Coordinates of C-alpha atoms in Angstrom, one line a residue:
M25 CA 29.2 -12.3 35.2
L26 CA 28.7 -13.6 38.7
S27 CA 28.2 -17.3 37.2
V28 CA 31.4 -17.1 35.1
N29 CA 33.5 -15.7 38.0
R30 CA 32.4 -18.3 40.3
F31 CA 34.8 -20.6 38.9
G32 CA 37.7 -18.1 39.1
L33 CA 38.0 -17.7 35.3
L34 CA 38.1 -13.9 35.3
D35 CA 40.7 -14.1 38.1
W36 CA 42.7 -16.5 36.2
I37 CA 42.7 -14.3 33.1
A38 CA 43.6 -11.3 35.0
G39 CA 46.5 -13.1 36.8
A40 CA 47.8 -14.2 33.5
R41 CA 47.5 -10.8 31.9
E42 CA 49.5 -9.3 34.7
A43 CA 52.2 -12.1 34.4
V44 CA 52.7 -11.6 30.7
T45 CA 52.7 -7.9 31.2
A46 CA 55.4 -8.2 33.8
W47 CA 57.3 -10.6 31.6
A48 CA 57.3 -8.3 28.8
V49 CA 58.7 -5.4 30.9
Q50 CA 61.5 -7.6 32.2
I51 CA 62.3 -8.7 28.7
A52 CA 62.4 -5.1 27.7
A53 CA 64.7 -4.0 30.7
E54 CA 67.2 -7.1 30.0
L55 CA 67.5 -6.1 26.3
S56 CA 68.2 -2.5 27.2
A57 CA 70.8 -3.6 29.7
M58 CA 72.2 -6.3 27.3
P59 CA 75.1 -4.1 25.6
A60 CA 76.5 -3.0 28.8
A61 CA 76.5 -6.4 30.1
M62 CA 78.2 -8.0 27.0
V63 CA 80.9 -5.1 27.3
A64 CA 81.4 -6.1 31.0
A65 CA 81.7 -9.7 30.2
A66 CA 84.2 -9.3 27.4
T67 CA 87.3 -10.1 29.5
P68 CA 90.2 -12.3 28.8
E69 CA 89.1 -14.8 31.6
N70 CA 85.7 -15.1 30.0
A71 CA 87.0 -15.4 26.6
I72 CA 89.3 -18.2 27.6
A73 CA 86.5 -20.0 29.3
A74 CA 84.4 -19.8 26.4
G75 CA 87.0 -20.9 24.2
R76 CA 87.7 -24.0 26.4
I77 CA 83.9 -24.8 26.5
A78 CA 83.9 -24.5 22.5
L79 CA 87.0 -26.8 22.6
L80 CA 84.9 -29.4 24.6
V81 CA 82.0 -29.1 22.2
V82 CA 84.3 -29.7 19.2
L83 CA 86.2 -32.4 20.9
M84 CA 83.0 -34.4 21.5
L85 CA 81.6 -33.5 17.9
V86 CA 84.8 -34.7 16.4
V87 CA 84.8 -38.0 18.3
R88 CA 81.2 -38.7 17.4
R89 CA 82.0 -38.1 13.9
L90 CA 85.0 -40.4 13.9
I91 CA 82.9 -43.3 15.4
R92 CA 79.7 -42.5 13.9
D93 CA 80.1 -45.0 11.0
R94 CA 81.9 -47.7 13.0
G95 CA 80.1 -51.0 13.1
G96 CA 78.4 -50.6 9.6
A97 CA 79.8 -53.9 8.5
L98 CA 78.4 -55.5 11.7
I99 CA 74.9 -54.0 11.1
E100 CA 75.0 -55.4 7.5
R101 CA 75.9 -58.8 8.9
L102 CA 73.0 -58.7 11.3
A103 CA 70.7 -57.7 8.5
D104 CA 71.9 -60.6 6.4
W105 CA 71.4 -63.0 9.4
Q106 CA 67.8 -61.6 9.8
Q107 CA 67.0 -62.1 6.1
R108 CA 68.1 -65.6 6.2
A109 CA 65.9 -66.4 9.3
A110 CA 63.6 -69.5 8.8
P111 CA 59.8 -69.1 8.3
G112 CA 58.4 -67.9 11.6
L113 CA 61.7 -66.8 13.1
G114 CA 62.1 -63.5 11.3
P115 CA 60.3 -61.3 13.6
L116 CA 62.1 -62.7 16.6
R117 CA 65.3 -62.2 14.6
R118 CA 64.2 -58.5 13.7
L119 CA 63.9 -57.5 17.3
V120 CA 67.2 -59.0 18.2
V121 CA 68.7 -57.0 15.4
I122 CA 67.2 -53.9 16.7
A123 CA 68.3 -54.6 20.2
L124 CA 71.9 -55.3 19.0
V125 CA 72.1 -52.2 16.8
I126 CA 70.6 -49.9 19.5
G127 CA 73.3 -51.5 22.0
L128 CA 75.9 -50.5 19.4
H129 CA 74.8 -47.0 18.8
G130 CA 74.4 -46.8 22.9
I131 CA 78.1 -47.8 23.2
K132 CA 79.1 -45.1 20.8
V133 CA 77.0 -42.5 22.8
A134 CA 78.7 -43.8 26.2
L135 CA 82.2 -43.3 24.7
V136 CA 81.6 -39.9 23.5
A137 CA 80.1 -39.0 26.8
A138 CA 83.0 -40.6 28.7
V139 CA 85.5 -38.3 26.6
G140 CA 83.4 -35.2 27.7
Y141 CA 83.4 -36.1 31.1
A142 CA 87.0 -37.0 31.1
A143 CA 87.8 -33.5 29.7
I144 CA 85.9 -31.9 32.3
V145 CA 87.7 -33.8 35.0
L146 CA 91.0 -33.0 33.5
G147 CA 90.0 -29.2 34.0
I148 CA 89.2 -28.3 30.2
A149 CA 86.6 -25.8 31.9
T150 CA 87.9 -23.9 35.0
G151 CA 85.6 -22.2 37.4
P152 CA 82.3 -23.4 38.9
E153 CA 80.2 -21.5 36.2
A154 CA 82.1 -22.9 33.3
S155 CA 82.2 -26.3 34.8
A156 CA 78.4 -26.2 35.1
I157 CA 78.1 -25.0 31.5
A158 CA 80.3 -27.6 30.3
G159 CA 78.3 -30.4 32.3
R160 CA 75.1 -29.2 31.1
F161 CA 76.3 -29.8 27.5
V162 CA 77.6 -33.2 28.4
L163 CA 74.2 -33.9 29.7
A164 CA 72.4 -32.5 26.8
F165 CA 74.4 -34.5 24.5
V166 CA 73.6 -37.8 26.4
I167 CA 69.9 -37.1 26.4
A168 CA 69.7 -35.9 22.7
E169 CA 71.6 -38.9 21.5
S170 CA 69.5 -41.3 23.7
L171 CA 66.4 -39.8 22.1
R172 CA 67.7 -40.3 18.6
L173 CA 68.3 -44.0 19.7
V174 CA 64.6 -44.5 20.3
V175 CA 64.0 -42.7 16.9
N176 CA 66.4 -45.0 15.2
A177 CA 64.5 -48.1 16.7
F178 CA 61.5 -47.1 14.5
I179 CA 63.3 -45.8 11.5
E180 CA 66.9 -46.9 11.5
P181 CA 68.4 -45.1 8.2
R182 CA 71.2 -47.8 7.8
A183 CA 69.5 -51.1 7.5
S184 CA 65.8 -52.2 7.0
A185 CA 66.2 -55.1 9.2
A186 CA 67.0 -53.0 12.2
R187 CA 63.9 -50.8 12.0
L188 CA 60.3 -51.5 13.4
L189 CA 58.6 -49.3 10.7
P190 CA 58.4 -51.0 7.4
V191 CA 59.2 -47.8 5.4
A192 CA 61.7 -47.3 2.3
D193 CA 65.2 -46.5 3.0
A194 CA 64.7 -43.1 1.5
A195 CA 61.9 -42.2 3.7
A196 CA 63.7 -43.5 6.7
R197 CA 66.8 -41.4 6.1
R198 CA 64.7 -38.3 5.6
W199 CA 62.5 -38.7 8.7
E200 CA 65.5 -39.7 10.8
A201 CA 67.2 -36.5 9.7
Q202 CA 64.2 -34.2 10.5
L203 CA 63.5 -35.8 13.8
S204 CA 67.2 -35.9 14.7
R205 CA 67.6 -32.0 14.0
L206 CA 64.3 -31.4 16.0
V207 CA 65.7 -33.6 19.1
Q208 CA 68.9 -31.8 18.8
V209 CA 67.3 -28.1 18.7
A210 CA 65.1 -29.1 21.5
I211 CA 67.5 -30.8 23.8
Y212 CA 70.5 -28.4 23.3
G213 CA 68.2 -25.4 23.3
L214 CA 66.3 -26.1 26.3
L215 CA 68.8 -28.0 28.4
W216 CA 72.0 -26.0 27.4
V217 CA 71.2 -22.7 25.8
T218 CA 68.3 -21.6 27.8
P219 CA 69.9 -22.5 31.3
T220 CA 73.2 -20.7 30.4
L221 CA 71.2 -17.7 29.1
A222 CA 69.1 -17.8 32.3
S223 CA 71.9 -16.9 34.5
V224 CA 72.4 -13.6 33.0
A225 CA 68.8 -12.7 31.3
P226 CA 65.9 -14.8 33.0
A227 CA 63.1 -13.3 30.9
L228 CA 65.1 -13.7 27.7
A229 CA 65.8 -17.2 28.6
G230 CA 62.1 -17.7 28.9
L231 CA 61.4 -16.1 25.6
A232 CA 64.1 -18.3 23.9
Q233 CA 62.4 -21.4 25.6
A234 CA 59.1 -20.5 24.0
I235 CA 60.6 -19.8 20.7
I236 CA 62.5 -23.2 20.8
T237 CA 59.4 -25.0 21.9
V238 CA 57.2 -23.7 19.4
I239 CA 59.7 -24.3 16.6
V240 CA 60.3 -27.8 17.7
L241 CA 56.4 -28.4 18.2
L242 CA 55.4 -27.3 14.6
G243 CA 58.2 -29.5 13.3
V244 CA 57.2 -32.7 15.2
L245 CA 53.5 -31.9 14.2
K246 CA 54.7 -31.7 10.6
V247 CA 56.5 -35.1 10.8
I248 CA 53.4 -36.8 12.4
R249 CA 51.3 -35.5 9.7
A250 CA 53.7 -36.8 7.1
A251 CA 53.9 -40.4 8.8
R252 CA 50.3 -40.6 9.4
R253 CA 49.3 -42.6 6.4
P254 CA 52.5 -45.1 6.6
V255 CA 52.2 -45.7 10.2
Q256 CA 48.5 -46.3 10.0
Q257 CA 48.9 -48.9 7.0
W258 CA 51.6 -50.5 9.1
M259 CA 49.5 -51.0 12.3
L260 CA 46.7 -52.3 10.1
G261 CA 49.0 -54.8 8.5
R262 CA 50.4 -55.8 11.8
A263 CA 47.0 -56.3 13.4
A264 CA 45.7 -58.2 10.4
H265 CA 48.7 -60.6 10.2
H266 CA 48.9 -61.1 14.0
P267 CA 45.2 -61.1 15.3
G268 CA 46.0 -63.1 18.4
S269 CA 49.3 -61.5 19.2
F270 CA 50.0 -59.1 22.0
Y271 CA 49.4 -55.9 20.2
G272 CA 47.1 -57.2 17.5
P273 CA 43.7 -56.2 19.3
V274 CA 45.4 -52.6 20.2
L275 CA 46.8 -51.6 16.7
G276 CA 43.6 -52.1 14.9
P277 CA 41.7 -49.4 16.8
L278 CA 44.8 -47.2 17.2
A279 CA 45.7 -47.0 13.7
G280 CA 43.1 -44.4 12.9
I281 CA 43.6 -42.1 15.8
W282 CA 47.3 -42.5 16.5
H283 CA 48.2 -39.3 15.0
G284 CA 45.7 -37.3 16.8
L285 CA 47.0 -38.8 20.2
A286 CA 50.5 -38.1 19.4
G287 CA 49.7 -34.5 18.3
A288 CA 47.8 -33.9 21.5
F289 CA 50.5 -35.3 23.7
V290 CA 53.3 -33.2 22.2
T291 CA 51.3 -30.2 22.1
A292 CA 50.4 -30.7 25.8
Y293 CA 54.0 -31.4 26.6
A294 CA 55.1 -28.1 24.7
V295 CA 52.5 -26.2 26.7
L296 CA 54.0 -27.8 30.0
I297 CA 57.4 -26.8 29.2
V298 CA 56.5 -23.0 28.7
T299 CA 54.1 -22.6 31.3
G300 CA 54.6 -25.5 33.7
P301 CA 56.4 -25.8 36.9
A302 CA 59.8 -27.6 36.8
S303 CA 58.6 -30.3 39.0
A304 CA 55.7 -31.1 36.9
L305 CA 58.0 -31.2 33.6
I306 CA 60.5 -33.6 35.3
F307 CA 57.6 -35.9 36.5
V308 CA 55.8 -35.9 33.0
S309 CA 59.2 -36.5 31.2
Q310 CA 60.2 -39.4 33.6
A311 CA 56.9 -40.8 33.3
S312 CA 56.7 -40.7 29.4
G313 CA 60.3 -42.1 29.2
L314 CA 59.4 -45.0 31.6
S315 CA 56.1 -45.6 29.8
L316 CA 57.8 -45.8 26.5
L317 CA 60.4 -48.3 27.8
I318 CA 57.8 -50.4 29.4
I319 CA 55.6 -50.4 26.3
L320 CA 58.6 -51.3 24.0
A321 CA 59.7 -54.0 26.5
A322 CA 56.2 -55.6 26.6
G323 CA 55.7 -55.4 22.7
F324 CA 59.3 -57.0 22.5
I325 CA 58.4 -59.8 24.9
G326 CA 54.9 -60.2 23.4
T327 CA 56.2 -60.5 19.8
S328 CA 59.0 -62.8 20.8
L329 CA 56.5 -65.2 22.5
A330 CA 54.0 -64.8 19.5
S331 CA 56.9 -66.2 17.2
L332 CA 56.8 -69.4 19.5
R333 CA 53.1 -70.1 18.4
R334 CA 54.2 -72.5 15.6
V335 CA 57.5 -73.6 17.2
G336 CA 56.5 -77.2 16.5
R337 CA 56.8 -76.8 12.7
H338 CA 60.6 -75.9 13.3
L339 CA 61.5 -79.3 15.1
P340 CA 64.4 -81.2 13.6
Q341 CA 63.3 -83.3 10.5
R342 CA 64.6 -86.6 12.2
L343 CA 62.5 -85.8 15.4
R344 CA 59.5 -85.0 13.2
A345 CA 60.0 -88.1 11.4
R346 CA 60.2 -90.2 14.6
L347 CA 57.3 -88.5 16.3
P348 CA 55.1 -87.1 13.6
M349 CA 52.3 -86.2 16.1
L350 CA 54.8 -84.2 18.4
A351 CA 54.7 -80.9 16.2
G352 CA 50.9 -80.7 16.3
R353 CA 50.6 -81.4 19.9
I354 CA 53.3 -78.7 20.5
D355 CA 51.6 -76.2 18.2
A356 CA 48.1 -77.0 20.0
W357 CA 49.5 -76.2 23.5
V358 CA 51.9 -73.5 23.0
P359 CA 49.5 -71.0 21.7
R360 CA 47.4 -71.4 24.7
F361 CA 50.2 -70.6 27.0
V362 CA 51.3 -67.7 24.8
G363 CA 47.6 -66.3 25.0
V364 CA 47.7 -66.5 28.9
I365 CA 51.0 -64.7 29.1
H366 CA 49.8 -62.1 26.6
W367 CA 46.9 -61.3 29.0
L368 CA 49.3 -61.1 32.0
L369 CA 51.5 -58.8 29.9
V370 CA 48.5 -56.6 29.1
A371 CA 47.6 -56.5 32.9
A372 CA 51.2 -55.9 33.9
L373 CA 51.6 -53.1 31.2
V374 CA 48.3 -51.3 32.4
G375 CA 49.4 -51.7 36.1
S376 CA 52.7 -50.3 35.4
L377 CA 51.4 -47.4 33.4
L378 CA 48.7 -46.6 36.1
D379 CA 51.5 -46.7 38.8
I380 CA 53.9 -44.6 36.7
W381 CA 51.4 -41.8 36.2
G382 CA 50.3 -42.0 39.8
V383 CA 46.7 -43.0 39.1
V384 CA 46.8 -46.3 41.2
E385 CA 49.5 -47.2 43.6
V386 CA 50.1 -50.7 42.1
G387 CA 53.6 -51.1 43.2
D388 CA 52.6 -50.4 46.8
W389 CA 49.7 -52.8 46.6
L390 CA 52.0 -55.7 45.3
G391 CA 54.1 -55.2 48.2
T392 CA 51.2 -56.1 50.6
P393 CA 50.8 -59.7 51.6
G394 CA 47.7 -59.7 49.2
G395 CA 49.7 -58.7 46.2
Q396 CA 52.5 -61.2 47.2
T397 CA 49.9 -64.0 47.3
L398 CA 48.4 -63.0 44.0
I399 CA 51.9 -63.0 42.2
H400 CA 52.9 -66.5 43.9
S401 CA 49.6 -67.7 42.6
I402 CA 50.1 -66.7 39.1
I403 CA 53.6 -68.0 39.0
A404 CA 52.6 -71.4 40.4
L405 CA 49.5 -71.8 38.1
L406 CA 51.8 -71.2 35.1
A407 CA 54.4 -73.7 36.5
I408 CA 51.9 -76.2 37.3
G409 CA 50.4 -75.9 33.7
I410 CA 53.8 -76.1 32.1
L411 CA 54.8 -79.1 34.0
A412 CA 51.4 -80.9 33.4
V413 CA 51.7 -80.3 29.6
S414 CA 55.4 -81.2 29.6
G415 CA 54.7 -84.5 31.2
W416 CA 52.0 -85.2 29.0
L417 CA 54.0 -84.4 25.7
I418 CA 56.6 -86.7 27.1
A419 CA 54.6 -89.6 28.0
A420 CA 52.5 -89.2 24.7
S421 CA 55.8 -88.9 22.7
W422 CA 57.2 -92.1 24.4
I423 CA 53.9 -93.9 23.6
E424 CA 54.0 -92.6 20.0
D425 CA 57.5 -93.7 19.6
R426 CA 56.9 -97.3 20.7
L427 CA 53.6 -97.5 18.4
N428 CA 55.7 -96.4 15.4
P429 CA 56.9 -99.3 13.3
D430 CA 59.5 -97.1 11.5
T431 CA 61.6 -96.4 14.7
G432 CA 63.6 -99.6 14.4
T433 CA 62.0 -101.8 17.0
G434 CA 59.2 -102.7 14.4
E435 CA 55.6 -102.5 14.9
P436 CA 54.3 -103.6 18.5
G437 CA 51.9 -106.3 18.9
A438 CA 48.2 -106.1 19.7
R439 CA 49.0 -106.5 23.6
E440 CA 51.5 -103.7 23.6
K441 CA 49.1 -101.4 21.5
T442 CA 46.3 -102.1 24.1
L443 CA 48.5 -101.7 27.1
L444 CA 50.1 -98.4 25.7
A445 CA 46.7 -97.0 24.8
L446 CA 45.7 -97.8 28.3
F447 CA 48.6 -96.1 29.8
R448 CA 48.2 -93.1 27.7
N449 CA 44.6 -92.7 28.9
A450 CA 45.6 -93.4 32.5
V451 CA 48.5 -90.7 32.4
A452 CA 46.2 -88.1 31.0
I453 CA 43.7 -88.6 33.6
A454 CA 46.3 -88.7 36.4
I455 CA 48.0 -85.6 35.2
L456 CA 44.6 -83.7 34.8
V457 CA 43.5 -84.8 38.3
L458 CA 46.8 -83.9 40.0
A459 CA 47.4 -80.6 38.1
G460 CA 43.9 -79.8 38.9
M461 CA 44.1 -80.5 42.5
V462 CA 47.3 -78.8 43.0
A463 CA 46.0 -75.7 41.0
L464 CA 42.9 -75.7 43.2
S465 CA 45.3 -75.7 46.4
E466 CA 47.4 -72.9 44.9
I467 CA 44.6 -70.5 44.6
G468 CA 43.4 -71.3 48.3
I469 CA 40.8 -73.9 47.8
D470 CA 40.6 -76.5 50.3
I471 CA 40.7 -79.8 48.4
G472 CA 40.1 -82.1 51.3
P473 CA 36.3 -82.3 50.7
L474 CA 36.8 -82.8 47.0
L475 CA 39.0 -85.7 47.6
A476 CA 36.4 -87.3 50.1
G477 CA 33.5 -86.5 47.6
A478 CA 35.6 -88.0 44.8
G479 CA 36.2 -91.2 46.8
V480 CA 32.4 -91.6 47.6
I481 CA 31.5 -91.0 43.9
G482 CA 34.2 -93.5 42.7
L483 CA 32.9 -96.0 45.3
A484 CA 29.3 -95.7 44.0
I485 CA 30.3 -95.9 40.3
G486 CA 32.2 -99.0 41.3
F487 CA 29.1 -100.5 42.7
G488 CA 26.8 -99.6 39.7
A489 CA 29.6 -100.9 37.0
Q490 CA 30.7 -104.2 38.3
K491 CA 30.3 -105.9 34.9
L492 CA 32.4 -103.0 33.3
V493 CA 35.1 -103.3 36.0
Q494 CA 35.2 -106.9 35.6
D495 CA 35.4 -106.6 31.8
I496 CA 38.3 -104.1 32.1
I497 CA 40.2 -106.2 34.9
T498 CA 39.9 -109.4 33.0
G499 CA 41.1 -107.7 29.8
V500 CA 44.2 -106.2 31.5
F501 CA 45.4 -109.5 32.9
I502 CA 44.6 -111.2 29.4
Q503 CA 46.9 -108.8 27.8
L504 CA 49.5 -108.9 30.5
E505 CA 49.6 -112.7 30.0
D506 CA 50.0 -112.1 26.3
A507 CA 47.2 -114.7 25.4
I508 CA 45.8 -112.8 22.3
H509 CA 47.1 -110.8 19.5
Q510 CA 45.3 -109.3 16.7
D511 CA 44.6 -111.5 13.7
D512 CA 45.2 -114.6 15.8
F513 CA 42.6 -117.4 15.3
V514 CA 41.2 -118.2 18.9
T515 CA 38.3 -119.7 20.5
A516 CA 36.9 -117.7 23.4
A517 CA 33.6 -118.1 25.1
G518 CA 32.8 -120.9 22.8
I519 CA 33.3 -118.8 19.7
S520 CA 36.0 -119.6 17.3
G521 CA 37.3 -117.0 14.8
T522 CA 40.0 -114.3 13.7
V523 CA 40.6 -111.6 16.3
E524 CA 39.8 -108.5 14.3
R525 CA 39.6 -106.0 17.2
L526 CA 41.0 -105.9 20.6
S527 CA 40.3 -103.3 23.3
I528 CA 40.7 -103.3 27.0
R529 CA 37.1 -104.2 27.4
S530 CA 36.1 -106.7 24.7
L531 CA 37.5 -108.5 21.5
G532 CA 36.0 -108.9 18.2
L533 CA 35.9 -112.3 16.4
R534 CA 35.3 -113.0 12.8
D535 CA 34.2 -116.6 12.2
L536 CA 34.5 -118.6 9.2
S537 CA 31.1 -117.6 7.9
G538 CA 32.0 -113.8 8.1
V539 CA 29.9 -113.0 11.3
L540 CA 31.6 -110.7 13.7
H541 CA 31.0 -111.5 17.4
V542 CA 31.8 -109.0 20.1
V543 CA 32.9 -110.9 23.1
P544 CA 33.2 -109.2 26.6
F545 CA 36.2 -110.2 28.5
S546 CA 34.0 -111.0 31.6
S547 CA 32.4 -114.0 29.6
V548 CA 35.9 -115.4 28.7
D549 CA 36.8 -118.3 30.8
T550 CA 39.4 -119.9 28.7
V551 CA 41.3 -118.8 25.4
S552 CA 42.4 -121.2 23.0
N553 CA 44.8 -119.8 20.5
Y554 CA 45.5 -121.7 17.4
T555 CA 48.2 -119.4 15.9
R556 CA 50.7 -118.9 18.7
D557 CA 54.3 -120.1 18.2
F558 CA 53.6 -123.2 16.1
G559 CA 51.0 -125.6 15.1
Y560 CA 50.5 -129.4 14.4
H561 CA 48.5 -131.1 11.5
L562 CA 47.1 -134.2 13.2
G563 CA 45.5 -136.6 10.9
E564 CA 44.1 -140.3 10.7
Y565 CA 44.1 -142.1 7.4
G566 CA 42.4 -145.3 7.0
M567 CA 43.2 -148.3 4.8
A568 CA 41.5 -151.5 4.0
Y569 CA 42.0 -154.4 6.3
R570 CA 43.6 -156.4 3.4
E571 CA 46.4 -153.8 2.8
S572 CA 49.7 -153.9 4.4
V573 CA 50.4 -151.4 7.1
G574 CA 54.1 -151.1 6.0
D575 CA 53.1 -150.2 2.7
A576 CA 50.6 -147.5 3.8
I577 CA 53.3 -146.1 6.2
D578 CA 55.7 -146.0 3.1
A579 CA 53.1 -144.1 1.1
L580 CA 52.4 -141.6 4.0
H581 CA 56.3 -140.8 4.0
S582 CA 56.1 -140.4 0.1
A583 CA 53.2 -138.0 0.3
Y584 CA 55.1 -136.0 3.1
A585 CA 58.3 -135.8 0.6
R586 CA 55.9 -134.5 -2.0
L587 CA 54.5 -132.0 0.5
Q588 CA 57.9 -130.6 1.2
A589 CA 58.6 -130.1 -2.5
M590 CA 55.5 -128.1 -2.7
P591 CA 56.7 -124.4 -3.4
E592 CA 53.6 -122.9 -2.2
I593 CA 53.3 -124.8 1.2
G594 CA 56.6 -126.5 1.7
A595 CA 58.2 -123.7 3.8
E596 CA 55.4 -123.7 6.3
V597 CA 56.3 -127.3 7.2
T598 CA 58.9 -127.0 10.2
G599 CA 59.2 -130.5 11.5
P600 CA 59.4 -134.2 10.4
L601 CA 56.6 -136.5 9.8
E602 CA 55.8 -138.2 13.0
V603 CA 53.8 -141.5 12.5
D604 CA 52.2 -142.7 15.7
G605 CA 51.2 -146.0 14.1
V606 CA 47.6 -147.9 14.1
S607 CA 45.4 -145.7 16.3
A608 CA 42.3 -147.7 15.7
L609 CA 40.7 -150.8 14.1
A610 CA 37.5 -149.4 12.8
D611 CA 34.5 -151.1 11.5
S612 CA 35.7 -150.9 7.9
A613 CA 39.1 -149.4 8.1
V614 CA 42.7 -149.6 9.9
L615 CA 43.4 -146.0 10.9
I616 CA 47.2 -144.7 11.1
R617 CA 47.5 -141.5 12.9
V618 CA 50.2 -139.1 11.9
R619 CA 51.4 -135.6 13.2
I620 CA 53.3 -132.6 11.2
R621 CA 54.6 -129.6 12.8
T622 CA 54.0 -126.2 10.9
T623 CA 54.3 -122.5 11.3
A624 CA 51.7 -120.7 13.6
G625 CA 48.3 -120.7 11.9
M626 CA 49.3 -122.7 9.0
Q627 CA 48.3 -126.2 10.3
Y628 CA 45.0 -126.2 8.4
A629 CA 46.6 -125.2 4.9
V630 CA 49.3 -127.8 5.5
G631 CA 46.7 -130.4 6.4
R632 CA 44.7 -129.8 3.4
A633 CA 47.7 -129.9 1.3
Y634 CA 48.9 -133.2 2.8
N635 CA 45.6 -134.9 2.4
R636 CA 45.8 -134.4 -1.3
C637 CA 49.3 -135.9 -1.4
V638 CA 48.2 -138.9 0.7
K639 CA 45.2 -139.5 -1.6
E640 CA 47.1 -139.2 -4.7
Q641 CA 50.0 -141.5 -3.3
F642 CA 47.4 -143.9 -2.2
D643 CA 45.9 -144.2 -5.6
A644 CA 49.4 -144.6 -7.3
A645 CA 50.3 -147.5 -4.9
G646 CA 46.9 -149.3 -5.3
I647 CA 46.1 -148.9 -1.5
E648 CA 42.4 -148.9 -0.9
I649 CA 41.1 -146.2 1.2
P650 CA 37.9 -147.8 2.5
Y651 CA 34.5 -146.3 2.9
P652 CA 31.7 -147.5 5.0
H653 CA 29.9 -150.5 3.3
R654 CA 27.0 -153.0 4.4
T655 CA 27.1 -156.7 3.5
V656 CA 23.4 -158.2 3.1
Y657 CA 23.1 -161.7 4.3
F658 CA 19.7 -163.4 3.0
G659 CA 20.3 -166.2 5.7
A660 CA 20.1 -170.2 4.7
G661 CA 17.1 -172.2 3.8
E662 CA 15.5 -174.8 5.8
Q663 CA 16.7 -178.3 5.4

């Protein structure tokens, strides 16, 4: 006995028994005095005051009845607008529709409340006691209708697009009707009937309060039990479809225990209404309302941000065609920012709830210099990240647009491709370094030593990679001078071949035998490009000493005419035949040099075709093309 009484349990039980006994005695006394009090209160003045209060109640109910169905067409149009949403924007539009519908109903509540307060001001209730009763009714009406707005946000009976829970219309109407009745019984009974009764019979008012509370509690528990399975399935479905969203990690574990938590909360709140002090009830009511608003606001913001995870796929088709990689880049970066903001939302939500319920004074700490510094750092880091990624997306998109052959400017050359690739890498490195340095500075890290260390490391790398630096610098200047394009035929570092690969450090040459040569730019002293702008076929053709030079030149012109008439090669000839004349008197032939201008890179093909034409024309004209020969002289005999 002593061990039990050590904690004051027996004393508490004895005090509770005495309080209940005294309450029962007071109720009996008030019931016995009730007939006489009713006879004394049956005066014309009280009857008129009661009639005016009843008139106020009827007036507000009639106004609410008249405007209750107003805005139905607007709600239907909003629902249709939500259903026509593009893929990925449906959840965001649903939240917008819910907010608009709640706002519409809120305007109706404000209008009815304004009518009630205007009637009180105009004197519909005379006397301080009647005015207090009328004022309590208007206040109860506002609170009851506000709670119904919260209920409608989850199970709006008029349109499925305006409700959070995906339940059938019949179930939504049934649950909304049950919860609305319970809300009206609770609010009007506890905030209007009970205080009015307490002015004449306090004990009976307490009994009425307990009876109303128990009735409402049983009704709420019944609704929670009926909604247990549908709400659980909805939570599991949302968690499965949105695993990375703001509420995804929470809804899964909460789905199996939400009904228990809700039942425990309403039971504890009911006990507090009956037995708790008024100050505790007001605190819990305010904290619960603020908590619900903050949770809904955080869920709305988190859901809206989650719908932006794939915003890249909703870019205009024209922009997607011009920048095909932009959507992928956006969809790669936006989810990362959304994830960071979700974690910040979770931290803000937890901190707000702890502050509202008085567990931790988060608001007071945020007002201190340390809290202000933390907020400033978080905002600055987010801004730095957004600016850095935006700069990278703009630079990469501009480069992609320049490299896209379908944008109207044509496919860029090898020089522009190489320089743009270099520029893209340089921009990425510059943005990363600058953003990192500024971010470190914002969180309080001194970046001076880091800059000095980076300079020393860069100097060491420069000394150890001189050849690489020389390759890159030479390659940059070669590209700036537009000396080499991909597919050009060049001679570099003593190697001739077609350019197959061109980077900032080296070029790949494929020679005529098919061998690929990788030539570092540092070994290139001279570049000979055979395919730039135009080319020349330079040829020397020999004839026998006994042939006429004029006839040979005429034959060369005839061969040139035949060359121009060839359909497969004539278009590549861009200039007249230039005959330089006799270039040499060789051992066995007279050499005549000619030159023909061609398109870039086609001088060899034109030369081969012209050689064929010259051979055929010389043969037709009977002009001998000599070949080296030797005359044997046996000498003269002795005389």
